Short mmCIF file of C-alpha atoms and ligand atoms in Angstrom, two decimals:
data_model
loop_
_atom_site.label_atom_id
_atom_site.label_comp_id
_atom_site.label_asym_id
_atom_site.label_seq_id
_atom_site.Cartn_x
_atom_site.Cartn_y
_atom_site.Cartn_z
CA MET A 1 16.85 24.45 -22.71
CA ASN A 2 19.25 26.30 -20.45
CA ASP A 3 20.86 23.57 -18.36
CA SER A 4 20.97 25.62 -15.16
CA LEU A 5 17.80 27.72 -15.37
CA ALA A 6 15.13 26.99 -12.75
CA GLY A 7 11.49 27.89 -13.28
CA ALA A 8 8.99 28.19 -10.42
CA PHE A 9 5.36 27.58 -11.41
CA VAL A 10 1.92 27.99 -9.82
CA PRO A 11 -0.54 25.44 -11.23
CA ARG A 12 -3.77 27.08 -9.98
CA TRP A 13 -2.97 30.81 -10.14
CA HIS A 14 -5.38 32.73 -7.83
CA ALA A 15 -7.49 29.55 -7.55
CA ILE A 16 -8.29 29.39 -11.27
CA PRO A 17 -7.95 25.74 -12.36
CA PRO A 18 -5.59 25.19 -15.29
CA ALA A 19 -7.47 24.87 -18.57
CA SER A 20 -7.03 21.42 -20.09
CA ASP A 21 -6.47 22.93 -23.55
CA ASN A 22 -3.53 24.94 -22.18
CA SER A 23 -1.20 21.98 -21.77
CA VAL A 24 0.69 22.68 -25.01
CA HIS A 25 1.33 26.25 -23.86
CA TRP A 26 2.54 25.01 -20.44
CA ARG A 27 4.88 22.42 -21.92
CA ARG A 28 6.31 24.94 -24.38
CA TRP A 29 7.23 27.13 -21.41
CA THR A 30 8.45 24.48 -19.06
CA VAL A 31 10.83 22.81 -21.53
CA CYS A 32 12.90 26.02 -21.32
CA PHE A 33 13.90 25.11 -17.76
CA ALA A 34 16.29 22.47 -16.51
CA GLU A 35 14.60 22.46 -13.14
CA ILE A 36 10.92 22.99 -12.38
CA LEU A 37 9.88 24.04 -8.88
CA LEU A 38 6.47 24.41 -7.30
CA HIS A 39 5.72 27.98 -6.22
CA GLY A 40 2.50 27.39 -4.27
CA TRP A 41 -0.85 26.04 -5.33
CA THR A 42 -2.69 29.36 -5.90
CA HIS A 43 -0.14 32.00 -4.73
CA ARG A 44 -3.00 33.75 -2.93
CA ARG A 45 -3.78 33.98 0.77
CA GLU A 46 -7.46 33.36 1.37
CA TYR A 47 -7.98 34.13 5.06
CA ARG A 48 -6.91 36.72 7.63
CA PRO A 49 -4.43 38.75 5.58
CA GLY A 50 -1.42 40.16 7.44
CA LEU A 51 1.20 42.82 6.75
CA VAL A 52 2.98 40.80 4.06
CA SER A 53 -0.42 40.21 2.41
CA LEU A 54 -1.04 43.95 2.22
CA ILE A 55 2.36 44.67 0.68
CA THR A 56 2.26 41.78 -1.79
CA GLY A 57 -1.42 41.78 -2.77
CA ARG A 58 -2.14 38.62 -0.71
CA ALA A 59 0.67 36.67 -2.39
CA ASP A 60 1.60 34.95 0.92
CA GLU A 61 -0.59 31.89 0.29
CA LEU A 62 0.70 29.73 3.16
CA ALA A 63 1.18 32.37 5.88
CA GLY A 64 -1.01 31.86 8.92
CA LEU A 65 -2.12 28.37 7.91
CA PRO A 66 -2.03 25.38 10.29
CA PRO A 67 0.43 22.60 9.32
CA ARG A 68 -2.25 20.30 7.86
CA ASP A 69 -3.39 23.05 5.45
CA VAL A 70 0.20 23.80 4.39
CA VAL A 71 0.65 20.10 3.59
CA ALA A 72 -2.67 19.92 1.74
CA ARG A 73 -1.92 22.93 -0.45
CA VAL A 74 1.65 21.95 -1.29
CA ALA A 75 0.67 18.33 -2.01
CA ALA A 76 -2.24 19.44 -4.22
CA GLY A 77 -0.02 21.92 -6.06
CA ARG A 78 2.70 19.35 -6.58
CA SER A 79 0.38 16.72 -7.96
CA GLU A 80 -1.36 19.22 -10.27
CA LEU A 81 1.92 20.65 -11.55
CA GLU A 82 3.35 17.17 -12.21
CA GLU A 83 0.27 16.33 -14.22
CA ILE A 84 0.56 19.53 -16.26
CA VAL A 85 4.28 19.41 -17.04
CA GLY A 86 4.75 15.64 -17.12
CA ARG A 87 7.86 15.79 -14.96
CA PRO A 88 8.47 14.92 -11.28
CA ILE A 89 8.50 17.97 -9.00
CA THR A 90 10.77 17.82 -5.95
CA GLY A 91 11.67 21.50 -5.34
CA PHE A 92 9.59 24.24 -3.74
CA VAL A 93 9.76 28.04 -3.53
CA PRO A 94 7.38 29.39 -0.86
CA PRO A 95 4.98 32.06 -2.17
CA ALA A 96 6.15 35.49 -0.93
CA TRP A 97 8.94 33.56 0.87
CA GLN A 98 6.47 32.56 3.61
CA LEU A 99 6.58 28.95 4.83
CA PRO A 100 5.11 28.41 8.32
CA GLY A 101 6.88 25.56 10.08
CA GLY A 102 9.87 25.69 7.71
CA PHE A 103 11.03 22.73 5.64
CA ALA A 104 9.81 20.27 8.29
CA ALA A 105 6.25 21.23 7.31
CA LEU A 106 6.81 19.76 3.84
CA ARG A 107 7.85 16.31 5.01
CA GLU A 108 4.67 14.57 3.86
CA THR A 109 4.37 16.34 0.54
CA GLY A 110 7.08 14.63 -1.53
CA ILE A 111 9.04 17.89 -1.74
CA GLN A 112 12.77 17.26 -1.22
CA TYR A 113 14.12 20.79 -0.99
CA SER A 114 12.83 24.29 -0.42
CA VAL A 115 14.42 27.47 -1.76
CA GLY A 116 13.86 30.22 0.79
CA PHE A 117 15.03 33.82 0.63
CA ARG A 118 18.13 33.16 2.74
CA ARG A 119 18.48 29.35 2.79
CA LEU A 120 18.20 26.24 0.69
CA ASP A 121 16.66 23.66 3.02
CA SER A 122 16.38 19.93 2.51
CA SER A 123 16.41 16.75 4.57
CA GLN A 124 20.18 17.26 4.96
CA PRO A 125 21.12 18.50 8.43
CA LEU A 126 22.73 21.74 7.23
CA SER A 127 21.00 24.32 5.08
CA ILE A 128 22.90 26.20 2.37
CA PRO A 129 23.00 30.00 2.79
CA LEU A 130 21.63 31.97 -0.16
CA ALA A 131 21.88 35.64 -1.14
CA THR A 132 18.74 36.38 -3.16
CA TYR A 133 18.58 39.25 -5.63
CA SER A 134 14.93 39.98 -6.41
CA TRP A 135 13.29 43.10 -7.84
CA ASP A 136 9.57 42.32 -7.50
CA TRP A 137 8.35 43.13 -3.99
CA GLY A 138 4.72 43.88 -4.68
CA ARG A 139 3.00 47.20 -5.06
CA LEU A 140 5.17 49.62 -3.15
CA PRO A 141 8.11 50.97 -5.20
CA LEU A 142 10.12 51.88 -2.07
CA VAL A 143 9.84 48.30 -0.76
CA GLY A 144 11.03 47.07 -4.16
CA ARG A 145 14.08 49.35 -4.13
CA LEU A 146 15.00 48.25 -0.61
CA GLY A 147 14.35 44.59 -1.43
CA ALA A 148 16.71 44.76 -4.39
CA GLN A 149 19.56 45.56 -1.99
CA LEU A 150 18.96 42.53 0.24
CA GLY A 151 21.08 40.18 -1.88
CA THR A 152 24.09 42.45 -1.44
CA CYS A 153 23.39 42.72 2.30
CA SER A 154 23.14 38.93 2.64
CA ARG A 155 26.54 38.47 1.01
CA LEU A 156 28.09 41.07 3.29
CA ILE A 157 26.72 39.25 6.34
CA THR A 158 27.45 35.74 4.98
CA PRO A 159 30.19 35.94 2.32
CA ARG A 160 29.82 32.24 1.42
CA ALA A 161 26.11 32.70 0.63
CA VAL A 162 25.31 31.50 -2.89
CA PRO A 163 23.86 34.27 -5.10
CA VAL A 164 20.42 33.55 -6.55
CA ILE A 165 18.93 35.80 -9.23
CA VAL A 166 15.12 35.85 -9.19
CA LEU A 167 13.10 37.25 -12.07
CA HIS A 168 9.30 37.61 -12.08
CA PRO A 169 7.01 38.35 -15.03
CA ALA A 170 6.46 41.86 -13.58
CA ASP A 171 10.17 42.59 -13.95
CA VAL A 172 9.75 42.80 -17.73
CA ASP A 173 7.35 45.77 -17.45
CA ARG A 174 9.25 47.37 -14.59
CA GLY A 175 12.52 47.34 -16.52
CA SER A 176 14.41 45.20 -14.01
CA VAL A 177 15.61 42.55 -16.47
CA ALA A 178 18.62 44.60 -17.64
CA THR A 179 19.63 45.14 -13.99
CA ALA A 180 19.39 41.40 -13.34
CA VAL A 181 21.47 40.59 -16.44
CA ALA A 182 24.11 43.10 -15.33
CA ARG A 183 24.22 41.41 -11.91
CA ILE A 184 24.61 37.96 -13.54
CA ARG A 185 27.50 39.27 -15.68
CA GLN A 186 29.14 40.77 -12.61
CA LEU A 187 28.89 37.45 -10.74
CA LYS A 188 30.23 35.49 -13.71
CA ASN A 189 33.17 37.89 -14.01
CA ALA A 190 33.84 37.25 -10.32
CA GLY A 191 34.13 33.51 -11.05
CA TRP A 192 30.66 32.21 -10.18
CA GLN A 193 29.07 29.59 -12.40
CA ALA A 194 25.42 28.77 -12.83
CA VAL A 195 24.19 25.48 -11.33
CA ARG A 196 20.87 23.85 -10.50
CA PHE A 197 19.56 23.94 -6.93
CA ALA A 198 19.60 20.15 -6.91
CA GLY A 199 23.33 20.31 -7.76
CA LEU A 200 24.01 22.74 -4.93
CA MET A 201 22.99 20.09 -2.44
CA SER A 202 25.87 17.78 -3.36
CA ALA A 203 28.85 18.74 -1.24
CA ASP A 204 31.43 19.02 -4.00
CA SER A 205 29.42 21.58 -6.01
CA ARG A 206 29.41 24.12 -3.20
CA ARG A 207 32.52 26.05 -4.12
CA GLU A 208 31.90 28.70 -6.75
CA THR A 209 28.30 28.54 -7.89
CA ALA A 210 25.48 30.89 -8.74
ZN1 ZN B 1 5.80 34.52 -6.37
#
């Protein structure tokens, strides 16, 4: 296990229930991560798709939903993921970075922190600024190329923003893994160290972290 690697999982990908005989496969994967986060229940928006839905292939599961439906989906996803991996789940990454109502919407779900594109939010009064480097932005290559620059832009706007490197399964086929590794090396050479999101929320770990 890498002691600072976080994995974000979707228990019911595109509404397909997890097969009971897949638990060994799931556990083999999830033991690789020090921190397991919920990344939606199905990762698919079912009703009234919007612009983000079109760009991402309806990946914005929670967008446009009323608060009670956001709570229901996150709570269902959390309970299903805990059952699959056998570990408590307290962190959340909104599908396609879309979380209507912000962190306050998660209050009844048992989730303690949410990793957004530009902020790490929790019940603490102040959020922690993040600079996210991500290469998977859906189907449009131009959007992907622009999106990959957003981490750099965030750090220019907010120099104390903590860099976060995000890799998706699609990055393997698209050849983005080497770019991500190069970025990690660059950050390490600049003095950043890898930490868990949970560790970021304690005040004394907020100096040089990645
Ligand atoms: Zn996703």
